[in-house]
Amino acid sequence: MSYIDGMVTAVPKANRQAYIAHASKAADLLRSWGATRVVENWGDDVPKGENTDFQRAVQAKDDEVIVFSWIEYPDKATRDAAMKKMMSPEAMAEFGEMPFDGRRMIFGGFETLFVK
C-alpha cells in the first residue's frame, strides 16, 4: 500500500511564483527518487476556526496563504530513501533560499488505510 508525506505551511502571497518554482524543482527530484505523485495546493477556502485551524497550526500572518501538499510513494522504504537524499547538503544547496518560513511548516508521514 502507498505511503504519504503530508505538509501544511504558510507562504507569503507575494512569493506564489517563487513557491511554485521551488516546489516544482523539489517535485522533479522526488519523482526521480521514486515518488509516484506530488500534489501542491494553494489555499482558496481555508476558514478560521473557533478552536483550531490551519492558520494557527502554522502561525500564518495576514499576508500569507496556506499551502497544503502531499507526496505519494509506493511504500515507506522508497519514501525514507527519497527523504534521505532530499535532506542531503547537496540537494539542499540546489534550492537556495526557501520562499517561506520552513520552521512553521507542519509535516508527517502517513500509512495509507484505503483509497476509494
XYZ file of N, CA, C and O in Angstrom:
464
model
N 0.847 -1.175 0.000
C 0.000 0.000 0.000
C 0.890 1.235 0.000
O 1.973 1.237 0.549
N 0.419 2.328 -0.574
C 1.215 3.540 -0.708
C 1.500 4.202 0.649
O 0.877 3.885 1.649
N 2.455 5.114 0.614
C 2.845 5.877 1.797
C 2.789 7.349 1.415
O 3.202 7.737 0.321
N 2.276 8.200 2.311
C 2.060 9.613 2.018
C 2.833 10.493 2.992
O 2.799 10.264 4.201
N 3.504 11.507 2.460
C 4.032 12.598 3.269
C 3.087 13.764 3.083
O 2.766 14.131 1.936
N 2.607 14.343 4.174
C 1.714 15.492 4.103
C 2.346 16.706 4.749
O 3.072 16.567 5.733
N 2.089 17.880 4.170
C 2.667 19.118 4.674
C 1.659 20.252 4.601
O 0.873 20.326 3.657
N 1.720 21.139 5.590
C 0.964 22.379 5.583
C 1.945 23.478 5.950
O 2.721 23.338 6.912
N 1.920 24.572 5.197
C 2.793 25.701 5.500
C 2.101 26.995 5.099
O 1.071 26.978 4.420
N 2.657 28.104 5.537
C 2.156 29.431 5.175
C 3.178 30.077 4.248
O 4.362 30.118 4.558
N 2.701 30.560 3.111
C 3.576 31.175 2.113
C 3.117 32.610 1.883
O 1.923 32.838 1.658
N 4.035 33.578 1.926
C 3.633 34.948 1.621
C 2.979 35.021 0.232
O 3.483 34.436 -0.727
N 1.861 35.743 0.149
C 1.148 35.877 -1.127
C 2.082 36.346 -2.233
O 1.996 35.887 -3.367
N 2.983 37.236 -1.910
C 3.913 37.784 -2.900
C 4.909 36.742 -3.418
O 5.534 36.943 -4.453
N 5.044 35.625 -2.721
C 6.013 34.586 -3.104
C 5.383 33.421 -3.862
O 5.996 32.366 -3.999
N 4.176 33.596 -4.361
C 3.477 32.494 -5.037
C 4.321 31.901 -6.173
O 4.510 30.689 -6.235
N 4.815 32.717 -7.066
C 5.581 32.198 -8.212
C 6.900 31.574 -7.755
O 7.313 30.540 -8.280
N 7.548 32.181 -6.777
C 8.788 31.607 -6.242
C 8.507 30.261 -5.591
O 9.298 29.321 -5.723
N 7.349 30.159 -4.900
C 6.990 28.882 -4.283
C 6.736 27.821 -5.352
O 7.182 26.684 -5.215
N 6.021 28.183 -6.401
C 5.748 27.230 -7.475
C 7.059 26.723 -8.079
O 7.221 25.514 -8.299
N 8.000 27.611 -8.329
C 9.291 27.204 -8.889
C 10.036 26.285 -7.923
O 10.592 25.253 -8.329
N 10.053 26.647 -6.650
C 10.727 25.857 -5.611
C 10.103 24.465 -5.502
O 10.802 23.446 -5.518
N 8.780 24.423 -5.394
C 8.068 23.153 -5.230
C 8.177 22.288 -6.486
O 8.259 21.061 -6.388
N 8.177 22.912 -7.647
C 8.302 22.161 -8.896
C 9.666 21.482 -8.993
O 9.767 20.316 -9.408
N 10.705 22.192 -8.593
C 12.049 21.603 -8.590
C 12.109 20.422 -7.623
O 12.648 19.363 -7.940
N 11.532 20.600 -6.440
C 11.505 19.517 -5.449
C 10.716 18.329 -5.986
O 11.125 17.176 -5.822
N 9.588 18.598 -6.630
C 8.754 17.523 -7.175
C 9.512 16.714 -8.220
O 9.434 15.482 -8.240
N 10.249 17.399 -9.075
C 11.037 16.689 -10.096
C 12.056 15.754 -9.447
O 12.225 14.607 -9.878
N 12.732 16.248 -8.417
C 13.707 15.402 -7.713
C 13.015 14.224 -7.034
O 13.459 13.078 -7.160
N 11.930 14.499 -6.319
C 11.228 13.436 -5.612
C 10.695 12.381 -6.577
O 10.759 11.185 -6.290
N 10.192 12.810 -7.712
C 9.713 11.845 -8.727
C 10.874 11.000 -9.239
O 10.728 9.797 -9.431
N 12.038 11.613 -9.435
C 13.195 10.845 -9.913
C 13.684 9.849 -8.865
O 14.351 8.874 -9.204
N 13.321 10.094 -7.587
C 13.727 9.203 -6.497
C 12.622 8.245 -6.081
O 12.725 7.582 -5.058
N 11.534 8.172 -6.851
C 10.534 7.157 -6.600
C 9.149 7.614 -6.207
O 8.238 6.789 -6.103
N 8.936 8.909 -5.955
C 7.586 9.382 -5.648
C 6.695 9.136 -6.862
O 7.118 9.341 -8.003
N 5.475 8.691 -6.632
C 4.556 8.428 -7.738
C 3.679 9.628 -8.057
O 3.150 9.739 -9.162
N 3.540 10.542 -7.080
C 2.715 11.730 -7.303
C 3.085 12.797 -6.289
O 3.323 12.499 -5.115
N 3.135 14.047 -6.738
C 3.374 15.191 -5.865
C 2.249 16.186 -6.143
O 2.034 16.582 -7.282
N 1.528 16.574 -5.088
C 0.378 17.462 -5.241
C 0.602 18.706 -4.377
O 0.839 18.594 -3.180
N 0.521 19.881 -5.001
C 0.660 21.163 -4.314
C -0.660 21.913 -4.440
O -1.226 21.990 -5.536
N -1.139 22.477 -3.345
C -2.431 23.164 -3.328
C -2.312 24.524 -2.651
O -1.847 24.608 -1.513
N -2.730 25.576 -3.358
C -2.706 26.951 -2.850
C -4.047 27.238 -2.193
O -5.102 27.083 -2.825
N -4.060 27.650 -0.947
C -5.294 27.875 -0.205
C -6.254 28.818 -0.896
O -5.856 29.897 -1.348
N -7.512 28.417 -0.960
C -8.553 29.221 -1.599
C -9.729 29.437 -0.647
O -10.300 30.519 -0.603
N -10.069 28.422 0.106
C -11.188 28.488 1.045
C -10.744 27.791 2.330
O -11.071 26.636 2.573
N -9.960 28.502 3.134
C -9.365 27.939 4.343
C -9.859 28.771 5.528
O -9.214 29.734 5.937
N -11.009 28.398 6.073
C -11.625 29.223 7.120
C -10.873 29.166 8.445
O -10.202 28.188 8.762
N -11.024 30.236 9.195
C -10.506 30.268 10.562
C -11.527 29.581 11.455
O -12.728 29.788 11.313
N -11.038 28.748 12.358
C -11.918 28.020 13.260
C -12.032 28.700 14.607
O -11.344 29.672 14.895
N -12.900 28.162 15.435
C -13.075 28.714 16.778
C -12.029 28.183 17.754
O -11.605 28.878 18.658
N -11.605 26.918 17.562
C -10.644 26.308 18.479
C -9.284 26.071 17.837
O -8.255 26.238 18.485
N -9.298 25.646 16.588
C -8.048 25.390 15.878
C -8.306 25.504 14.386
O -9.454 25.468 13.933
N -7.261 25.701 13.623
C -7.380 25.810 12.173
C -5.986 25.745 11.551
O -4.986 25.700 12.263
N -5.946 25.734 10.243
C -4.663 25.672 9.540
C -3.801 26.905 9.837
O -2.584 26.790 9.977
N -4.419 28.089 9.903
C -3.644 29.307 10.154
C -2.897 29.231 11.480
O -1.714 29.563 11.557
N -3.593 28.795 12.517
C -2.951 28.687 13.832
C -1.889 27.595 13.840
O -0.866 27.736 14.506
N -2.143 26.535 13.123
C -1.200 25.416 13.120
C 0.176 25.841 12.609
O 1.191 25.325 13.069
N 0.192 26.784 11.646
C 1.473 27.214 11.067
C 1.790 28.674 11.377
O 2.682 29.265 10.778
N 1.032 29.262 12.307
C 1.233 30.655 12.719
C 1.240 31.597 11.515
O 2.108 32.466 11.368
N 0.248 31.425 10.629
C 0.167 32.239 9.419
C -0.052 33.714 9.756
O -0.774 34.052 10.694
N 0.584 34.552 8.961
C 0.419 36.006 9.085
C -0.645 36.464 8.088
O -1.025 35.721 7.183
N -1.103 37.691 8.239
C -2.180 38.208 7.390
C -1.830 38.209 5.907
O -2.719 38.102 5.064
N -0.562 38.338 5.573
C -0.159 38.393 4.158
C 0.252 37.016 3.619
O 0.871 36.932 2.559
N -0.108 35.945 4.315
C 0.284 34.594 3.899
C -0.924 33.742 3.520
O -2.032 33.958 4.013
N -0.671 32.779 2.666
C -1.681 31.834 2.202
C -1.283 30.447 2.687
O -0.097 30.098 2.698
N -2.258 29.638 3.057
C -1.997 28.260 3.475
C -1.768 27.403 2.237
O -2.541 27.449 1.279
N -0.700 26.617 2.276
C -0.404 25.653 1.219
C -0.476 24.259 1.829
O 0.103 24.005 2.897
N -1.216 23.384 1.171
C -1.409 22.002 1.616
C -0.844 21.110 0.517
O -1.227 21.227 -0.644
N 0.079 20.246 0.885
C 0.777 19.426 -0.106
C 0.874 17.991 0.354
O 0.882 17.719 1.555
N 0.967 17.085 -0.622
C 1.275 15.714 -0.263
C 2.076 15.054 -1.372
O 2.020 15.436 -2.532
N 2.858 14.084 -0.935
C 3.712 13.309 -1.833
C 3.350 11.853 -1.621
O 3.317 11.374 -0.490
N 3.095 11.163 -2.709
C 2.728 9.750 -2.635
C 3.901 8.894 -3.100
O 4.523 9.187 -4.121
N 4.176 7.859 -2.340
C 5.243 6.904 -2.643
C 4.646 5.494 -2.713
O 3.619 5.237 -2.088
N 5.313 4.583 -3.391
C 4.788 3.217 -3.435
C 4.854 2.516 -2.074
O 4.060 1.626 -1.794
N 5.805 2.950 -1.217
C 5.972 2.325 0.096
C 6.849 3.210 0.973
O 7.462 4.171 0.496
N 6.926 2.897 2.250
C 7.696 3.699 3.205
C 9.199 3.632 2.927
O 9.901 4.628 3.097
N 9.688 2.494 2.482
C 11.122 2.376 2.197
C 11.546 3.350 1.095
O 12.601 3.990 1.194
N 10.715 3.488 0.058
C 11.021 4.431 -1.020
C 10.993 5.854 -0.487
O 11.858 6.675 -0.802
N 10.010 6.159 0.356
C 9.929 7.489 0.969
C 11.136 7.789 1.827
O 11.731 8.859 1.753
N 11.537 6.835 2.662
C 12.680 7.055 3.543
C 13.953 7.314 2.739
O 14.739 8.200 3.082
N 14.150 6.576 1.658
C 15.331 6.772 0.809
C 15.288 8.143 0.133
O 16.311 8.841 0.054
N 14.109 8.551 -0.353
C 13.972 9.853 -1.007
C 14.229 10.992 -0.020
O 14.902 11.970 -0.348
N 13.699 10.867 1.197
C 13.889 11.920 2.197
C 15.355 12.041 2.596
O 15.852 13.146 2.815
N 16.042 10.928 2.667
C 17.472 10.966 2.988
C 18.223 11.740 1.911
O 19.078 12.581 2.211
N 17.886 11.503 0.654
C 18.521 12.233 -0.449
C 18.140 13.710 -0.410
O 18.983 14.587 -0.626
N 16.858 14.001 -0.155
C 16.387 15.382 -0.155
C 17.063 16.203 0.936
O 17.335 17.383 0.758
N 17.334 15.598 2.078
C 17.933 16.318 3.196
C 19.460 16.396 3.112
O 20.092 16.990 3.979
N 20.029 15.849 2.063
C 21.486 15.906 1.912
C 21.926 17.341 1.647
O 21.172 18.134 1.069
N 23.135 17.694 2.058
C 23.635 19.051 1.798
C 23.628 19.404 0.305
O 23.353 20.549 -0.058
N 23.877 18.428 -0.551
C 23.907 18.683 -1.992
C 22.526 19.089 -2.508
O 22.384 20.046 -3.274
N 21.500 18.349 -2.091
C 20.138 18.667 -2.535
C 19.694 20.005 -1.956
O 19.104 20.828 -2.669
N 19.972 20.243 -0.698
C 19.565 21.500 -0.072
C 20.231 22.706 -0.730
O 19.602 23.756 -0.902
N 21.487 22.553 -1.125
C 22.204 23.652 -1.776
C 21.571 24.013 -3.114
O 21.623 25.173 -3.539
N 20.964 23.044 -3.783
C 20.317 23.290 -5.074
C 19.158 24.263 -4.974
O 18.852 24.978 -5.916
N 18.494 24.301 -3.829
C 17.284 25.085 -3.683
C 17.515 26.534 -3.295
O 16.669 27.381 -3.525
N 18.635 26.833 -2.673
C 18.859 28.202 -2.231
C 17.874 28.586 -1.141
O 17.404 27.749 -0.376
N 17.498 29.857 -1.112
C 16.598 30.364 -0.069
C 15.168 29.900 -0.319
O 14.656 29.988 -1.431
N 14.523 29.421 0.730
C 13.140 28.964 0.606
C 12.199 30.171 0.592
O 12.436 31.134 1.312
N 11.126 30.112 -0.217
C 10.200 31.244 -0.309
C 9.141 31.258 0.805
O 8.071 31.844 0.646
N 9.425 30.587 1.907
C 8.524 30.542 3.065
C 9.360 30.190 4.284
O 10.517 29.795 4.168
N 8.774 30.336 5.458
C 9.470 30.036 6.713
C 9.282 28.554 7.044
O 8.238 28.160 7.577
N 10.262 27.746 6.722
C 10.187 26.305 6.935
C 10.052 25.899 8.390
O 9.591 24.799 8.684
N 10.400 26.787 9.310
C 10.266 26.469 10.739
C 8.810 26.361 11.161
O 8.505 25.762 12.186
N 7.898 26.954 10.367
C 6.479 26.910 10.702
C 5.717 25.856 9.900
O 4.498 25.749 10.013
N 6.412 25.087 9.106
C 5.770 24.012 8.348
C 5.451 22.855 9.292
O 6.238 22.531 10.178
N 4.279 22.257 9.105
C 3.989 21.016 9.816
C 3.959 19.904 8.779
O 3.547 20.120 7.626
N 4.445 18.745 9.154
C 4.531 17.649 8.187
C 4.541 16.325 8.924
O 4.778 16.261 10.125
N 4.285 15.282 8.180
C 4.325 13.946 8.758
C 4.150 12.901 7.686
O 3.700 13.187 6.575
N 4.527 11.672 8.024
C 4.370 10.532 7.138
C 3.167 9.707 7.563
O 2.926 9.523 8.760
N 2.427 9.217 6.570
C 1.180 8.525 6.846
C 1.081 7.223 6.075
O 1.293 7.195 4.859
N 0.747 6.173 6.783
C 0.449 4.876 6.175
C -0.970 4.939 5.605
O -1.898 5.392 6.288
N -1.146 4.515 4.378
C -2.459 4.578 3.742
C -3.362 3.487 4.309
O -2.977 2.319 4.349
N -4.556 3.881 4.729
C -5.550 2.915 5.208
C -6.359 2.348 4.058
O -6.576 1.161 3.976
N -6.843 3.231 3.186
C -7.551 2.785 1.981
C -7.655 3.945 1.015
O -7.489 5.100 1.366
N -7.916 3.603 -0.249
C -8.145 4.570 -1.316
C -9.411 4.125 -2.032
O -9.538 2.960 -2.401
N -10.359 5.019 -2.234
C -11.602 4.683 -2.948
C -11.674 5.462 -4.223
O -11.226 6.554 -4.337
